[in-house]
GROMACS .gro file of C-alpha atoms in nm:
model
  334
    1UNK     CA    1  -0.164   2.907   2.100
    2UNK     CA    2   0.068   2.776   2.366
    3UNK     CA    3  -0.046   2.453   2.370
    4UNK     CA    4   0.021   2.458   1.997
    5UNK     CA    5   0.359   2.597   1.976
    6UNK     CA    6   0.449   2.287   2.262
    7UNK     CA    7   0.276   2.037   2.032
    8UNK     CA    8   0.466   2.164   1.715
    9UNK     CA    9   0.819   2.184   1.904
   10UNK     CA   10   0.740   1.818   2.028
   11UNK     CA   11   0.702   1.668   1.685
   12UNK     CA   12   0.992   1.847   1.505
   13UNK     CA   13   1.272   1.622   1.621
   14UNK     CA   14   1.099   1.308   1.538
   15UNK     CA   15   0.945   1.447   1.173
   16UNK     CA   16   1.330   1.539   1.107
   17UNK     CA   17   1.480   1.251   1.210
   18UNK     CA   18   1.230   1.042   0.994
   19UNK     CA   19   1.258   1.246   0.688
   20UNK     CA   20   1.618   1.257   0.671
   21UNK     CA   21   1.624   0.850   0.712
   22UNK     CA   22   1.390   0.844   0.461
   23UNK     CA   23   1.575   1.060   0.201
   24UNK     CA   24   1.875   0.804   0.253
   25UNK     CA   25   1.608   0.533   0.175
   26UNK     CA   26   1.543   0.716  -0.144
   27UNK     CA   27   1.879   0.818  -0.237
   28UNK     CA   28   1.999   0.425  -0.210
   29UNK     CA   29   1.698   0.341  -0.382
   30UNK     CA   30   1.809   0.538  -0.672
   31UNK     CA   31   2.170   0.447  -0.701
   32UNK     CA   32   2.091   0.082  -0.588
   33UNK     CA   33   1.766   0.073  -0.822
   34UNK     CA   34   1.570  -0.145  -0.494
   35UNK     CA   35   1.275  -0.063  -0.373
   36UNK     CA   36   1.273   0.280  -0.146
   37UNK     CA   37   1.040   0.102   0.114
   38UNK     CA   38   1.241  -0.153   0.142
   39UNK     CA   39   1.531   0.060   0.205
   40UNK     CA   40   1.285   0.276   0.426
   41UNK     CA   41   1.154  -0.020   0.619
   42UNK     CA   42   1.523  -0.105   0.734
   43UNK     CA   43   1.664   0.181   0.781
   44UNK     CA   44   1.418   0.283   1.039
   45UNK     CA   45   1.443  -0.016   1.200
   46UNK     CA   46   1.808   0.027   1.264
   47UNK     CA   47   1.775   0.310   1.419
   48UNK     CA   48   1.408   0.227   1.613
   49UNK     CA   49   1.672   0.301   1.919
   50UNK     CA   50   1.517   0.680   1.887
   51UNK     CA   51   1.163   0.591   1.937
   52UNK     CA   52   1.232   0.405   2.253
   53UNK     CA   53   1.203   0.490   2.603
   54UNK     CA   54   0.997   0.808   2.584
   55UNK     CA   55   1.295   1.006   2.365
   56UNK     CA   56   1.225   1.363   2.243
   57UNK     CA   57   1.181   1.185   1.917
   58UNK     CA   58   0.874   0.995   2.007
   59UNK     CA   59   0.593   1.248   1.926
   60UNK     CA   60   0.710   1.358   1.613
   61UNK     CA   61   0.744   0.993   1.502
   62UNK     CA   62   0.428   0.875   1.594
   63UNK     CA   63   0.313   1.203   1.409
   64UNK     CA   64   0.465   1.114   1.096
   65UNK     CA   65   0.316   0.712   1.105
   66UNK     CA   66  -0.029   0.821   1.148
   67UNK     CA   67  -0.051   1.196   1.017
   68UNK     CA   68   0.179   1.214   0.680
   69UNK     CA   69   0.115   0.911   0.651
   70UNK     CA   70  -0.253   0.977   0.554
   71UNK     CA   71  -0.129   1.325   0.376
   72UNK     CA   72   0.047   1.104   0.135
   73UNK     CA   73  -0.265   0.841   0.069
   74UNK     CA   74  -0.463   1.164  -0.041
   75UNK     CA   75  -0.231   1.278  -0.315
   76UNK     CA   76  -0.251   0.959  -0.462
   77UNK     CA   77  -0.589   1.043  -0.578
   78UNK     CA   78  -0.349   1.274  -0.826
   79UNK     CA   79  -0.266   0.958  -1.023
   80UNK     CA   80  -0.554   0.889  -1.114
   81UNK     CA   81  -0.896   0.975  -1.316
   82UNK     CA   82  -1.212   0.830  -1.394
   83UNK     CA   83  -1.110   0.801  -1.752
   84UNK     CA   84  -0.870   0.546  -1.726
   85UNK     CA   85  -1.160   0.304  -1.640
   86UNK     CA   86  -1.276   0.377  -2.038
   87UNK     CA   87  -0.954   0.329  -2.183
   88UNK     CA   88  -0.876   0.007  -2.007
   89UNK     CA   89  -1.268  -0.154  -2.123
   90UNK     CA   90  -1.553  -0.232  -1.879
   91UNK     CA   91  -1.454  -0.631  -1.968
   92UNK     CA   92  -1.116  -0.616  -1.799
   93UNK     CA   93  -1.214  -0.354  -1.551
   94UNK     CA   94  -1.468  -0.596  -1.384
   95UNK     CA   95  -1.180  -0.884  -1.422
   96UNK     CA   96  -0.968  -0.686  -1.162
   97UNK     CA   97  -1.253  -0.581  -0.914
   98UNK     CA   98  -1.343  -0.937  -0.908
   99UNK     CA   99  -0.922  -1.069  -0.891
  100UNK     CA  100  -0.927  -0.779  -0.592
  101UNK     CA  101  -1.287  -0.914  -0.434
  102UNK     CA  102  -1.147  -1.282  -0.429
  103UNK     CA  103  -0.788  -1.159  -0.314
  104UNK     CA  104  -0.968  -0.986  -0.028
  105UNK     CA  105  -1.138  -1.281   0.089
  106UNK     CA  106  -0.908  -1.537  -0.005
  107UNK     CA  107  -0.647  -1.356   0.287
  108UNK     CA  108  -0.949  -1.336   0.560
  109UNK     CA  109  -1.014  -1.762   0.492
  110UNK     CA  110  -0.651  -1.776   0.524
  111UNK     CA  111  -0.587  -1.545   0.825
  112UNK     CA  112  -0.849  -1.770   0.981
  113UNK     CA  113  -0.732  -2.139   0.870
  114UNK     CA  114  -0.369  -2.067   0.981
  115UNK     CA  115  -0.512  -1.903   1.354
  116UNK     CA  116  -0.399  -1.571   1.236
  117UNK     CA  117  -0.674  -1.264   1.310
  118UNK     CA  118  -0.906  -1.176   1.024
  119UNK     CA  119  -0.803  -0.810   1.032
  120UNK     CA  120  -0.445  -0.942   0.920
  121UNK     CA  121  -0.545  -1.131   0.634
  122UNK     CA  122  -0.796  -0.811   0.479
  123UNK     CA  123  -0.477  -0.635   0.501
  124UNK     CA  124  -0.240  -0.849   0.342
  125UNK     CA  125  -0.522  -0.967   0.091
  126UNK     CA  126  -0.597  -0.544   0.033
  127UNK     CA  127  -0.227  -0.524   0.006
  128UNK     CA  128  -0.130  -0.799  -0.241
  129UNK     CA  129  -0.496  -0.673  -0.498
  130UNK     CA  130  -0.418  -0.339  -0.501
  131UNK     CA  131  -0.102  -0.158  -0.463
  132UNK     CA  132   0.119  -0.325  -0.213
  133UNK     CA  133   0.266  -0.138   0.060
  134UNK     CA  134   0.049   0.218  -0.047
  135UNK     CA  135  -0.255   0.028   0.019
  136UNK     CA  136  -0.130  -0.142   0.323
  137UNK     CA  137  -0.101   0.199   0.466
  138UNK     CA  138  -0.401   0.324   0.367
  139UNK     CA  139  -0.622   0.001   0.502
  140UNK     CA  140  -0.424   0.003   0.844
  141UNK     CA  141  -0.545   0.339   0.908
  142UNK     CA  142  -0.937   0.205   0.887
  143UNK     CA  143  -0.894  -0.156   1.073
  144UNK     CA  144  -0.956  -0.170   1.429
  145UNK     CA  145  -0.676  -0.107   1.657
  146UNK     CA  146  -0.537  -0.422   1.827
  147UNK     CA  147  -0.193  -0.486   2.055
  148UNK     CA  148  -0.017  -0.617   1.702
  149UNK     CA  149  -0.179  -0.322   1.439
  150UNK     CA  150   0.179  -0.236   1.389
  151UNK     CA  151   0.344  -0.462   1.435
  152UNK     CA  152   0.097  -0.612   1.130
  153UNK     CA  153   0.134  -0.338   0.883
  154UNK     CA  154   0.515  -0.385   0.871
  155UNK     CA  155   0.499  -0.751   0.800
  156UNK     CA  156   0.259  -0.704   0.572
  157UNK     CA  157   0.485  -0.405   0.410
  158UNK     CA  158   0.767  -0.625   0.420
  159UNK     CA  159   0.580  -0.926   0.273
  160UNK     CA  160   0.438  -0.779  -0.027
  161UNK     CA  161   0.760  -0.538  -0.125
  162UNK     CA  162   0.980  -0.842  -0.124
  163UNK     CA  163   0.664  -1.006  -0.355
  164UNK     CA  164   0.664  -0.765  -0.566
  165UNK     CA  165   1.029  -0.700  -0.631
  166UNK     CA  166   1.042  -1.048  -0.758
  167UNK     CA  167   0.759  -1.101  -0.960
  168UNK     CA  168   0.947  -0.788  -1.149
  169UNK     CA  169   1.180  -0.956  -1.264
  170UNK     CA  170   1.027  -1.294  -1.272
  171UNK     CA  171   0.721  -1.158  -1.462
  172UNK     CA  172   0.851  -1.042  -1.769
  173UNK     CA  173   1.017  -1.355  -1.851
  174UNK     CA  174   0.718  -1.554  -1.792
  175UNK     CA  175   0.532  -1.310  -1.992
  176UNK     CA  176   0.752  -1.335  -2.335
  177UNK     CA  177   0.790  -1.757  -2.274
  178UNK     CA  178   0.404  -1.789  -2.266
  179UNK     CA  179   0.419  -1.524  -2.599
  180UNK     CA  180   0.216  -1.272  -2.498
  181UNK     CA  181   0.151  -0.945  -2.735
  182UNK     CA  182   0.210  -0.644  -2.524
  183UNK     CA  183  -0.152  -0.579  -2.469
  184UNK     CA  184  -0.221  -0.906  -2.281
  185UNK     CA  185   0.202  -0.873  -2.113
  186UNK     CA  186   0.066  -0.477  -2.010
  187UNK     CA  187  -0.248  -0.617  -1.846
  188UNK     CA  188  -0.055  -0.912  -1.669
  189UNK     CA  189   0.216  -0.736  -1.532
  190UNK     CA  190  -0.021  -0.440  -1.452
  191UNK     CA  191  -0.288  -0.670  -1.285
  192UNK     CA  192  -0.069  -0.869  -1.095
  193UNK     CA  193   0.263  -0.694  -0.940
  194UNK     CA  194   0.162  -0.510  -0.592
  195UNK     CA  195   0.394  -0.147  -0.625
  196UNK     CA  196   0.334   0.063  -0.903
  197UNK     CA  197   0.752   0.148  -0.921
  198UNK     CA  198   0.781  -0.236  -0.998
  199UNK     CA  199   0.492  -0.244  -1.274
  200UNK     CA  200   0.616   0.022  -1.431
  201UNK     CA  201   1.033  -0.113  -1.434
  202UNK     CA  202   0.893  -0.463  -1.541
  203UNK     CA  203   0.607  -0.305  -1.814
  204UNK     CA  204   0.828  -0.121  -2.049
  205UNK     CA  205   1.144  -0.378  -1.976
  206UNK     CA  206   0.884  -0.564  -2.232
  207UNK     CA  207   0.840  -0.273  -2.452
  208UNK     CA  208   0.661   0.093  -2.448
  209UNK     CA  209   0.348  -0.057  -2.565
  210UNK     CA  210   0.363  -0.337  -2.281
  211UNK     CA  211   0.451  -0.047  -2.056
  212UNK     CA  212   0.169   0.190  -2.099
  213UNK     CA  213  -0.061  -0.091  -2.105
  214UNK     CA  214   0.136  -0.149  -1.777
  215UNK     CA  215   0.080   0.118  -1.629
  216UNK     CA  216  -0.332   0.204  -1.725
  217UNK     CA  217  -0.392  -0.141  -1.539
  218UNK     CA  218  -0.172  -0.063  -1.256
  219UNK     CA  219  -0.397   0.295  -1.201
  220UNK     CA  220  -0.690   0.138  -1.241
  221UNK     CA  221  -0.647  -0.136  -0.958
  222UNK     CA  222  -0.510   0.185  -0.737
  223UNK     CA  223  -0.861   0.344  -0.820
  224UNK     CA  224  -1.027   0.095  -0.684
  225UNK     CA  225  -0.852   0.181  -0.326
  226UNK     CA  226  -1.081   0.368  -0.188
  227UNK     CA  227  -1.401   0.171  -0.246
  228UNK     CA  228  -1.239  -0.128  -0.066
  229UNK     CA  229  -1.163   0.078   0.241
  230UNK     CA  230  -1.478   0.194   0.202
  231UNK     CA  231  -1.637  -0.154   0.196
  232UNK     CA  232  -1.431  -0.255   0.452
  233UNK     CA  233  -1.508   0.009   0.682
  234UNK     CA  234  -1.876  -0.054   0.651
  235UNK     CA  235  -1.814  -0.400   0.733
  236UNK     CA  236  -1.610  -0.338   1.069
  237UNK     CA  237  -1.890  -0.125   1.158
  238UNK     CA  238  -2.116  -0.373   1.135
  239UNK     CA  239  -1.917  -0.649   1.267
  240UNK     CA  240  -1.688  -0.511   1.530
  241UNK     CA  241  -1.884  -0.229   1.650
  242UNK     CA  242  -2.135  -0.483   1.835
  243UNK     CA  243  -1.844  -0.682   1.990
  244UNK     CA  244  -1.814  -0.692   2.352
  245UNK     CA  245  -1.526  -0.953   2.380
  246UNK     CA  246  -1.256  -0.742   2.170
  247UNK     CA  247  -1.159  -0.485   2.410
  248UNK     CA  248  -0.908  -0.332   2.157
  249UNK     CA  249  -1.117  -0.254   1.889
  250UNK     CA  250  -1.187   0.067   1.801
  251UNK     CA  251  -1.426   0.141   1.534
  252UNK     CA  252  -1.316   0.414   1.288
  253UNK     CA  253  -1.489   0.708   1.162
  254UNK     CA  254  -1.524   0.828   0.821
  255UNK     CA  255  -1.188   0.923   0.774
  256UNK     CA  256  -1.067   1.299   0.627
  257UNK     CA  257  -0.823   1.091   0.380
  258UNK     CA  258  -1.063   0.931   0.243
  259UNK     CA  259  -1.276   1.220   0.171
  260UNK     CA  260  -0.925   1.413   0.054
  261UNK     CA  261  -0.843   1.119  -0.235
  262UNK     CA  262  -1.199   1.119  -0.336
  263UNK     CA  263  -1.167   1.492  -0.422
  264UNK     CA  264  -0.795   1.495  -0.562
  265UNK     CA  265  -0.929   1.191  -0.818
  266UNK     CA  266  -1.266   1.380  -0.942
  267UNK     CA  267  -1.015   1.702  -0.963
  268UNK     CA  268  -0.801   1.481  -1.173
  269UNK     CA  269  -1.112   1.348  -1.383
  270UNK     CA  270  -1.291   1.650  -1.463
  271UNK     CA  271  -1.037   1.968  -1.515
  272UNK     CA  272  -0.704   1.978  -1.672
  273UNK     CA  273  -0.449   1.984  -1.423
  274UNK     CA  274  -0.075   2.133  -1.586
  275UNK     CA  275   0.134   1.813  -1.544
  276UNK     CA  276   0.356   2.018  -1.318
  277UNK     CA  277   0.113   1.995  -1.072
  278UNK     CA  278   0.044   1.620  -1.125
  279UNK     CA  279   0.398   1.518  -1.097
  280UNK     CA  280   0.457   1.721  -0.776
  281UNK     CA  281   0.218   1.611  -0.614
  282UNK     CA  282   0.296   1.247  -0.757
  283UNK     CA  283   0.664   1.292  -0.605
  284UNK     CA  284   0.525   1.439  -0.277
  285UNK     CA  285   0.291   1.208  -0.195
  286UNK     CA  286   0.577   0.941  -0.258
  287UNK     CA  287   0.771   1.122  -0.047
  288UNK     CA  288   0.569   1.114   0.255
  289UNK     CA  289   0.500   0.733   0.220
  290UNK     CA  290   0.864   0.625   0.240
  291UNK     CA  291   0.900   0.862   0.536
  292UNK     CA  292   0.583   0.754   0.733
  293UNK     CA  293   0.691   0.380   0.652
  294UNK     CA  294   1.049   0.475   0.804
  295UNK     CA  295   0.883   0.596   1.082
  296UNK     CA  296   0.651   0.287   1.123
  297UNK     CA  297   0.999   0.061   1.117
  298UNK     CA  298   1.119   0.335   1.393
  299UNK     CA  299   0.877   0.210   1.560
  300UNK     CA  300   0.881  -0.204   1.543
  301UNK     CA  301   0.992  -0.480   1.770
  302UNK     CA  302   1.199  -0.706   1.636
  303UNK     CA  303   1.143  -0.920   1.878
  304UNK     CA  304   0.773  -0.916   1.820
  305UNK     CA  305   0.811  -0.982   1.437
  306UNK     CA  306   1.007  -1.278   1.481
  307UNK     CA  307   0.738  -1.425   1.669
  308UNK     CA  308   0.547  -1.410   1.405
  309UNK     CA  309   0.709  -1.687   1.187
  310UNK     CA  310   0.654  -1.848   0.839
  311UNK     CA  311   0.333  -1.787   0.887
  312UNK     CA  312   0.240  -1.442   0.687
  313UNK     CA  313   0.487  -1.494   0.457
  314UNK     CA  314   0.292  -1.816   0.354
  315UNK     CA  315  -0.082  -1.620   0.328
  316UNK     CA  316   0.095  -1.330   0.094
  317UNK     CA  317   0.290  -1.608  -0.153
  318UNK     CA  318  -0.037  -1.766  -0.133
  319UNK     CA  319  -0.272  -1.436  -0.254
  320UNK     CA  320   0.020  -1.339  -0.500
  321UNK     CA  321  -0.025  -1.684  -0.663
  322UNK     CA  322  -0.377  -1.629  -0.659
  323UNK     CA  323  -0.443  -1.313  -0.827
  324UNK     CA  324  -0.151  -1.387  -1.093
  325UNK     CA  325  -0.326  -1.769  -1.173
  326UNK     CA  326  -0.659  -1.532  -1.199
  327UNK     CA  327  -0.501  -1.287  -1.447
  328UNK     CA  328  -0.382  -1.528  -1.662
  329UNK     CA  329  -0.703  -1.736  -1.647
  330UNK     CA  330  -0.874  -1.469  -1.788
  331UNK     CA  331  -0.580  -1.366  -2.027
  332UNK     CA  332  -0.659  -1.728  -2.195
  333UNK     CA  333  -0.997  -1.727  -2.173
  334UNK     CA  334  -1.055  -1.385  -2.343
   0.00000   0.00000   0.00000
């Protein structure tokens, strides 16, 4: 009981700290209408002076990176049920597991053309398919531990927020000059944009129709979360686990997060949940990400990032290109 009362007095100053930078990330989100982890990411960088050095704000920070962060991955399973996969059609539904597949593996050829390790370009490929910066956090916490881990998930955070705030306002317009109806602009925008904040601002800047159509896409490709980390676990396992060279890895377990948005989306699916509970959890599980992202820019080197040069930024243009030429490809083709 000790030793617990020591742990939990340990991580308060650091879990304050971080949540009340990340409520200023939120609060200039909202009046600045920018992306809050963007505002999250930089706020906790400018003030990564309090992880430093062994401070009394250390434990609860690296707490808040690792622990809320994964609190926050399993309410997203709130957002989403089984049923969306039947309103959106089996047709287009197997067009974005296979524009997520080829994201995936378009990043690892990448990561491994341009000298970059593999592990970087699943997680900027995961990133850019999926949801962006939610699903950068959630495949960090399941790829093998190495001196840059991260150091890599805030590039890759970075990267794909800065993507994504562009294509939402770049998208739209691109969307009503090739004349799309606001089914195929819902499913373009939806299947393409990384955040769901920035689907949803560029869907129904279209029209409600476009918007909802938005949106339904945008859930669906956030579905299909889990089964990548899944997938990608069971392919570490296989491949890293029998590595002798790569002293840093460290093969994860099945991890409780998983097992926690797996439950949350069949509760979802199969009993009405009062849309109180939906949207709190919805807000709270926002909440959490924009604070454990602060906390992971508490914790950067910005020394070590601009090592990194041109580099990533190239690989995530690249895979947003990508999956937006694949979306319209099968827009046309359809």
């Amino acid at each position: 009981m000790n030793d617990l009362a020591v742990k939990c007095k340990n991580i308060w100053p650091g879990l304050g700290i971080a949540s009340i930078t990340g409520m200023a990330a939120l609060f200039l989100s909202e009046h600045y209408n920018a992306p809050a982890m963007l505002f999250a990411l930089l706020l906790g960088m400018a003030v990564s002076f309090l992880y430093q050095n062994n401070t009394p704000c250390a434990c609860g920070i690296d707490f808040t990176a690792s622990t809320l962060l994964r609190a926050g991955v399993v309410l997203l399973g709130l957002r989403i049920a089984l049923g969306d996969l039947a309103v959106l059609g089996w047709q287009t539904a197997l067009m974005l597991a296979g524009a997520i597949f080829t994201t995936i593996t378009l990043g690892v050829g990448l990561a491994k053309a341009l000298g970059l390790q593999k592990r970087f370009g699943a997680l900027t490929g995961g990133s850019v398919a999926i949801c962006g910066a939610s699903a950068a956090l959630a495949i960090s916490t399941i790829l093998p531990k190495g001196e840059n881990h991260e150091r890599d998930t805030l590039l890759t955070v970075i990267g794909v927020t800065a993507m994504s705030t562009i294509a939402m306002v770049l998208y739209p317009i691109l969307a009503g000059q090739l004349g799309m109806s606001n089914n195929e602009a819902g499913i373009f925008l939806g299947g393409t944009i990384h955040d769901v904040a920035q689907v949803v601002g560029a869907g129904y800047s279209v029209s409600e129709d476009a918007g909802d159509m938005a949106t339904l896409t945008k859930l669906v490709r956030v579905a299909m979360l889990m089964p990548v980390v899944l997938i990608m676990m069971l392919v570490i396992k296989r491949f890293y686990a029998a590595s002798t060279t790569d002293n840093s890895t460290d093969v994860p377990k099945m991890p409780m997060f998983l097992i926690g948005f797996i439950a949350l989306m069949l509760l979802n699916s199969f009993v009405v949940l009062p849309e109180f509970v939906i949207s709190t959890g919805t807000e709270v599980s926002r909440f959490f990400l924009v604070v454990s992202i602060t906390a992971i820019g508490m914790k950067s080197n910005l020394g070590k990032l601009a090592e990194v040069g041109m580099l990533p930024i190239v690989m995530i243009i690249t895979e947003t290109l990508w999956i937006a030429l694949l979306i319209l490809g099968y827009l046309y083709l359809i």
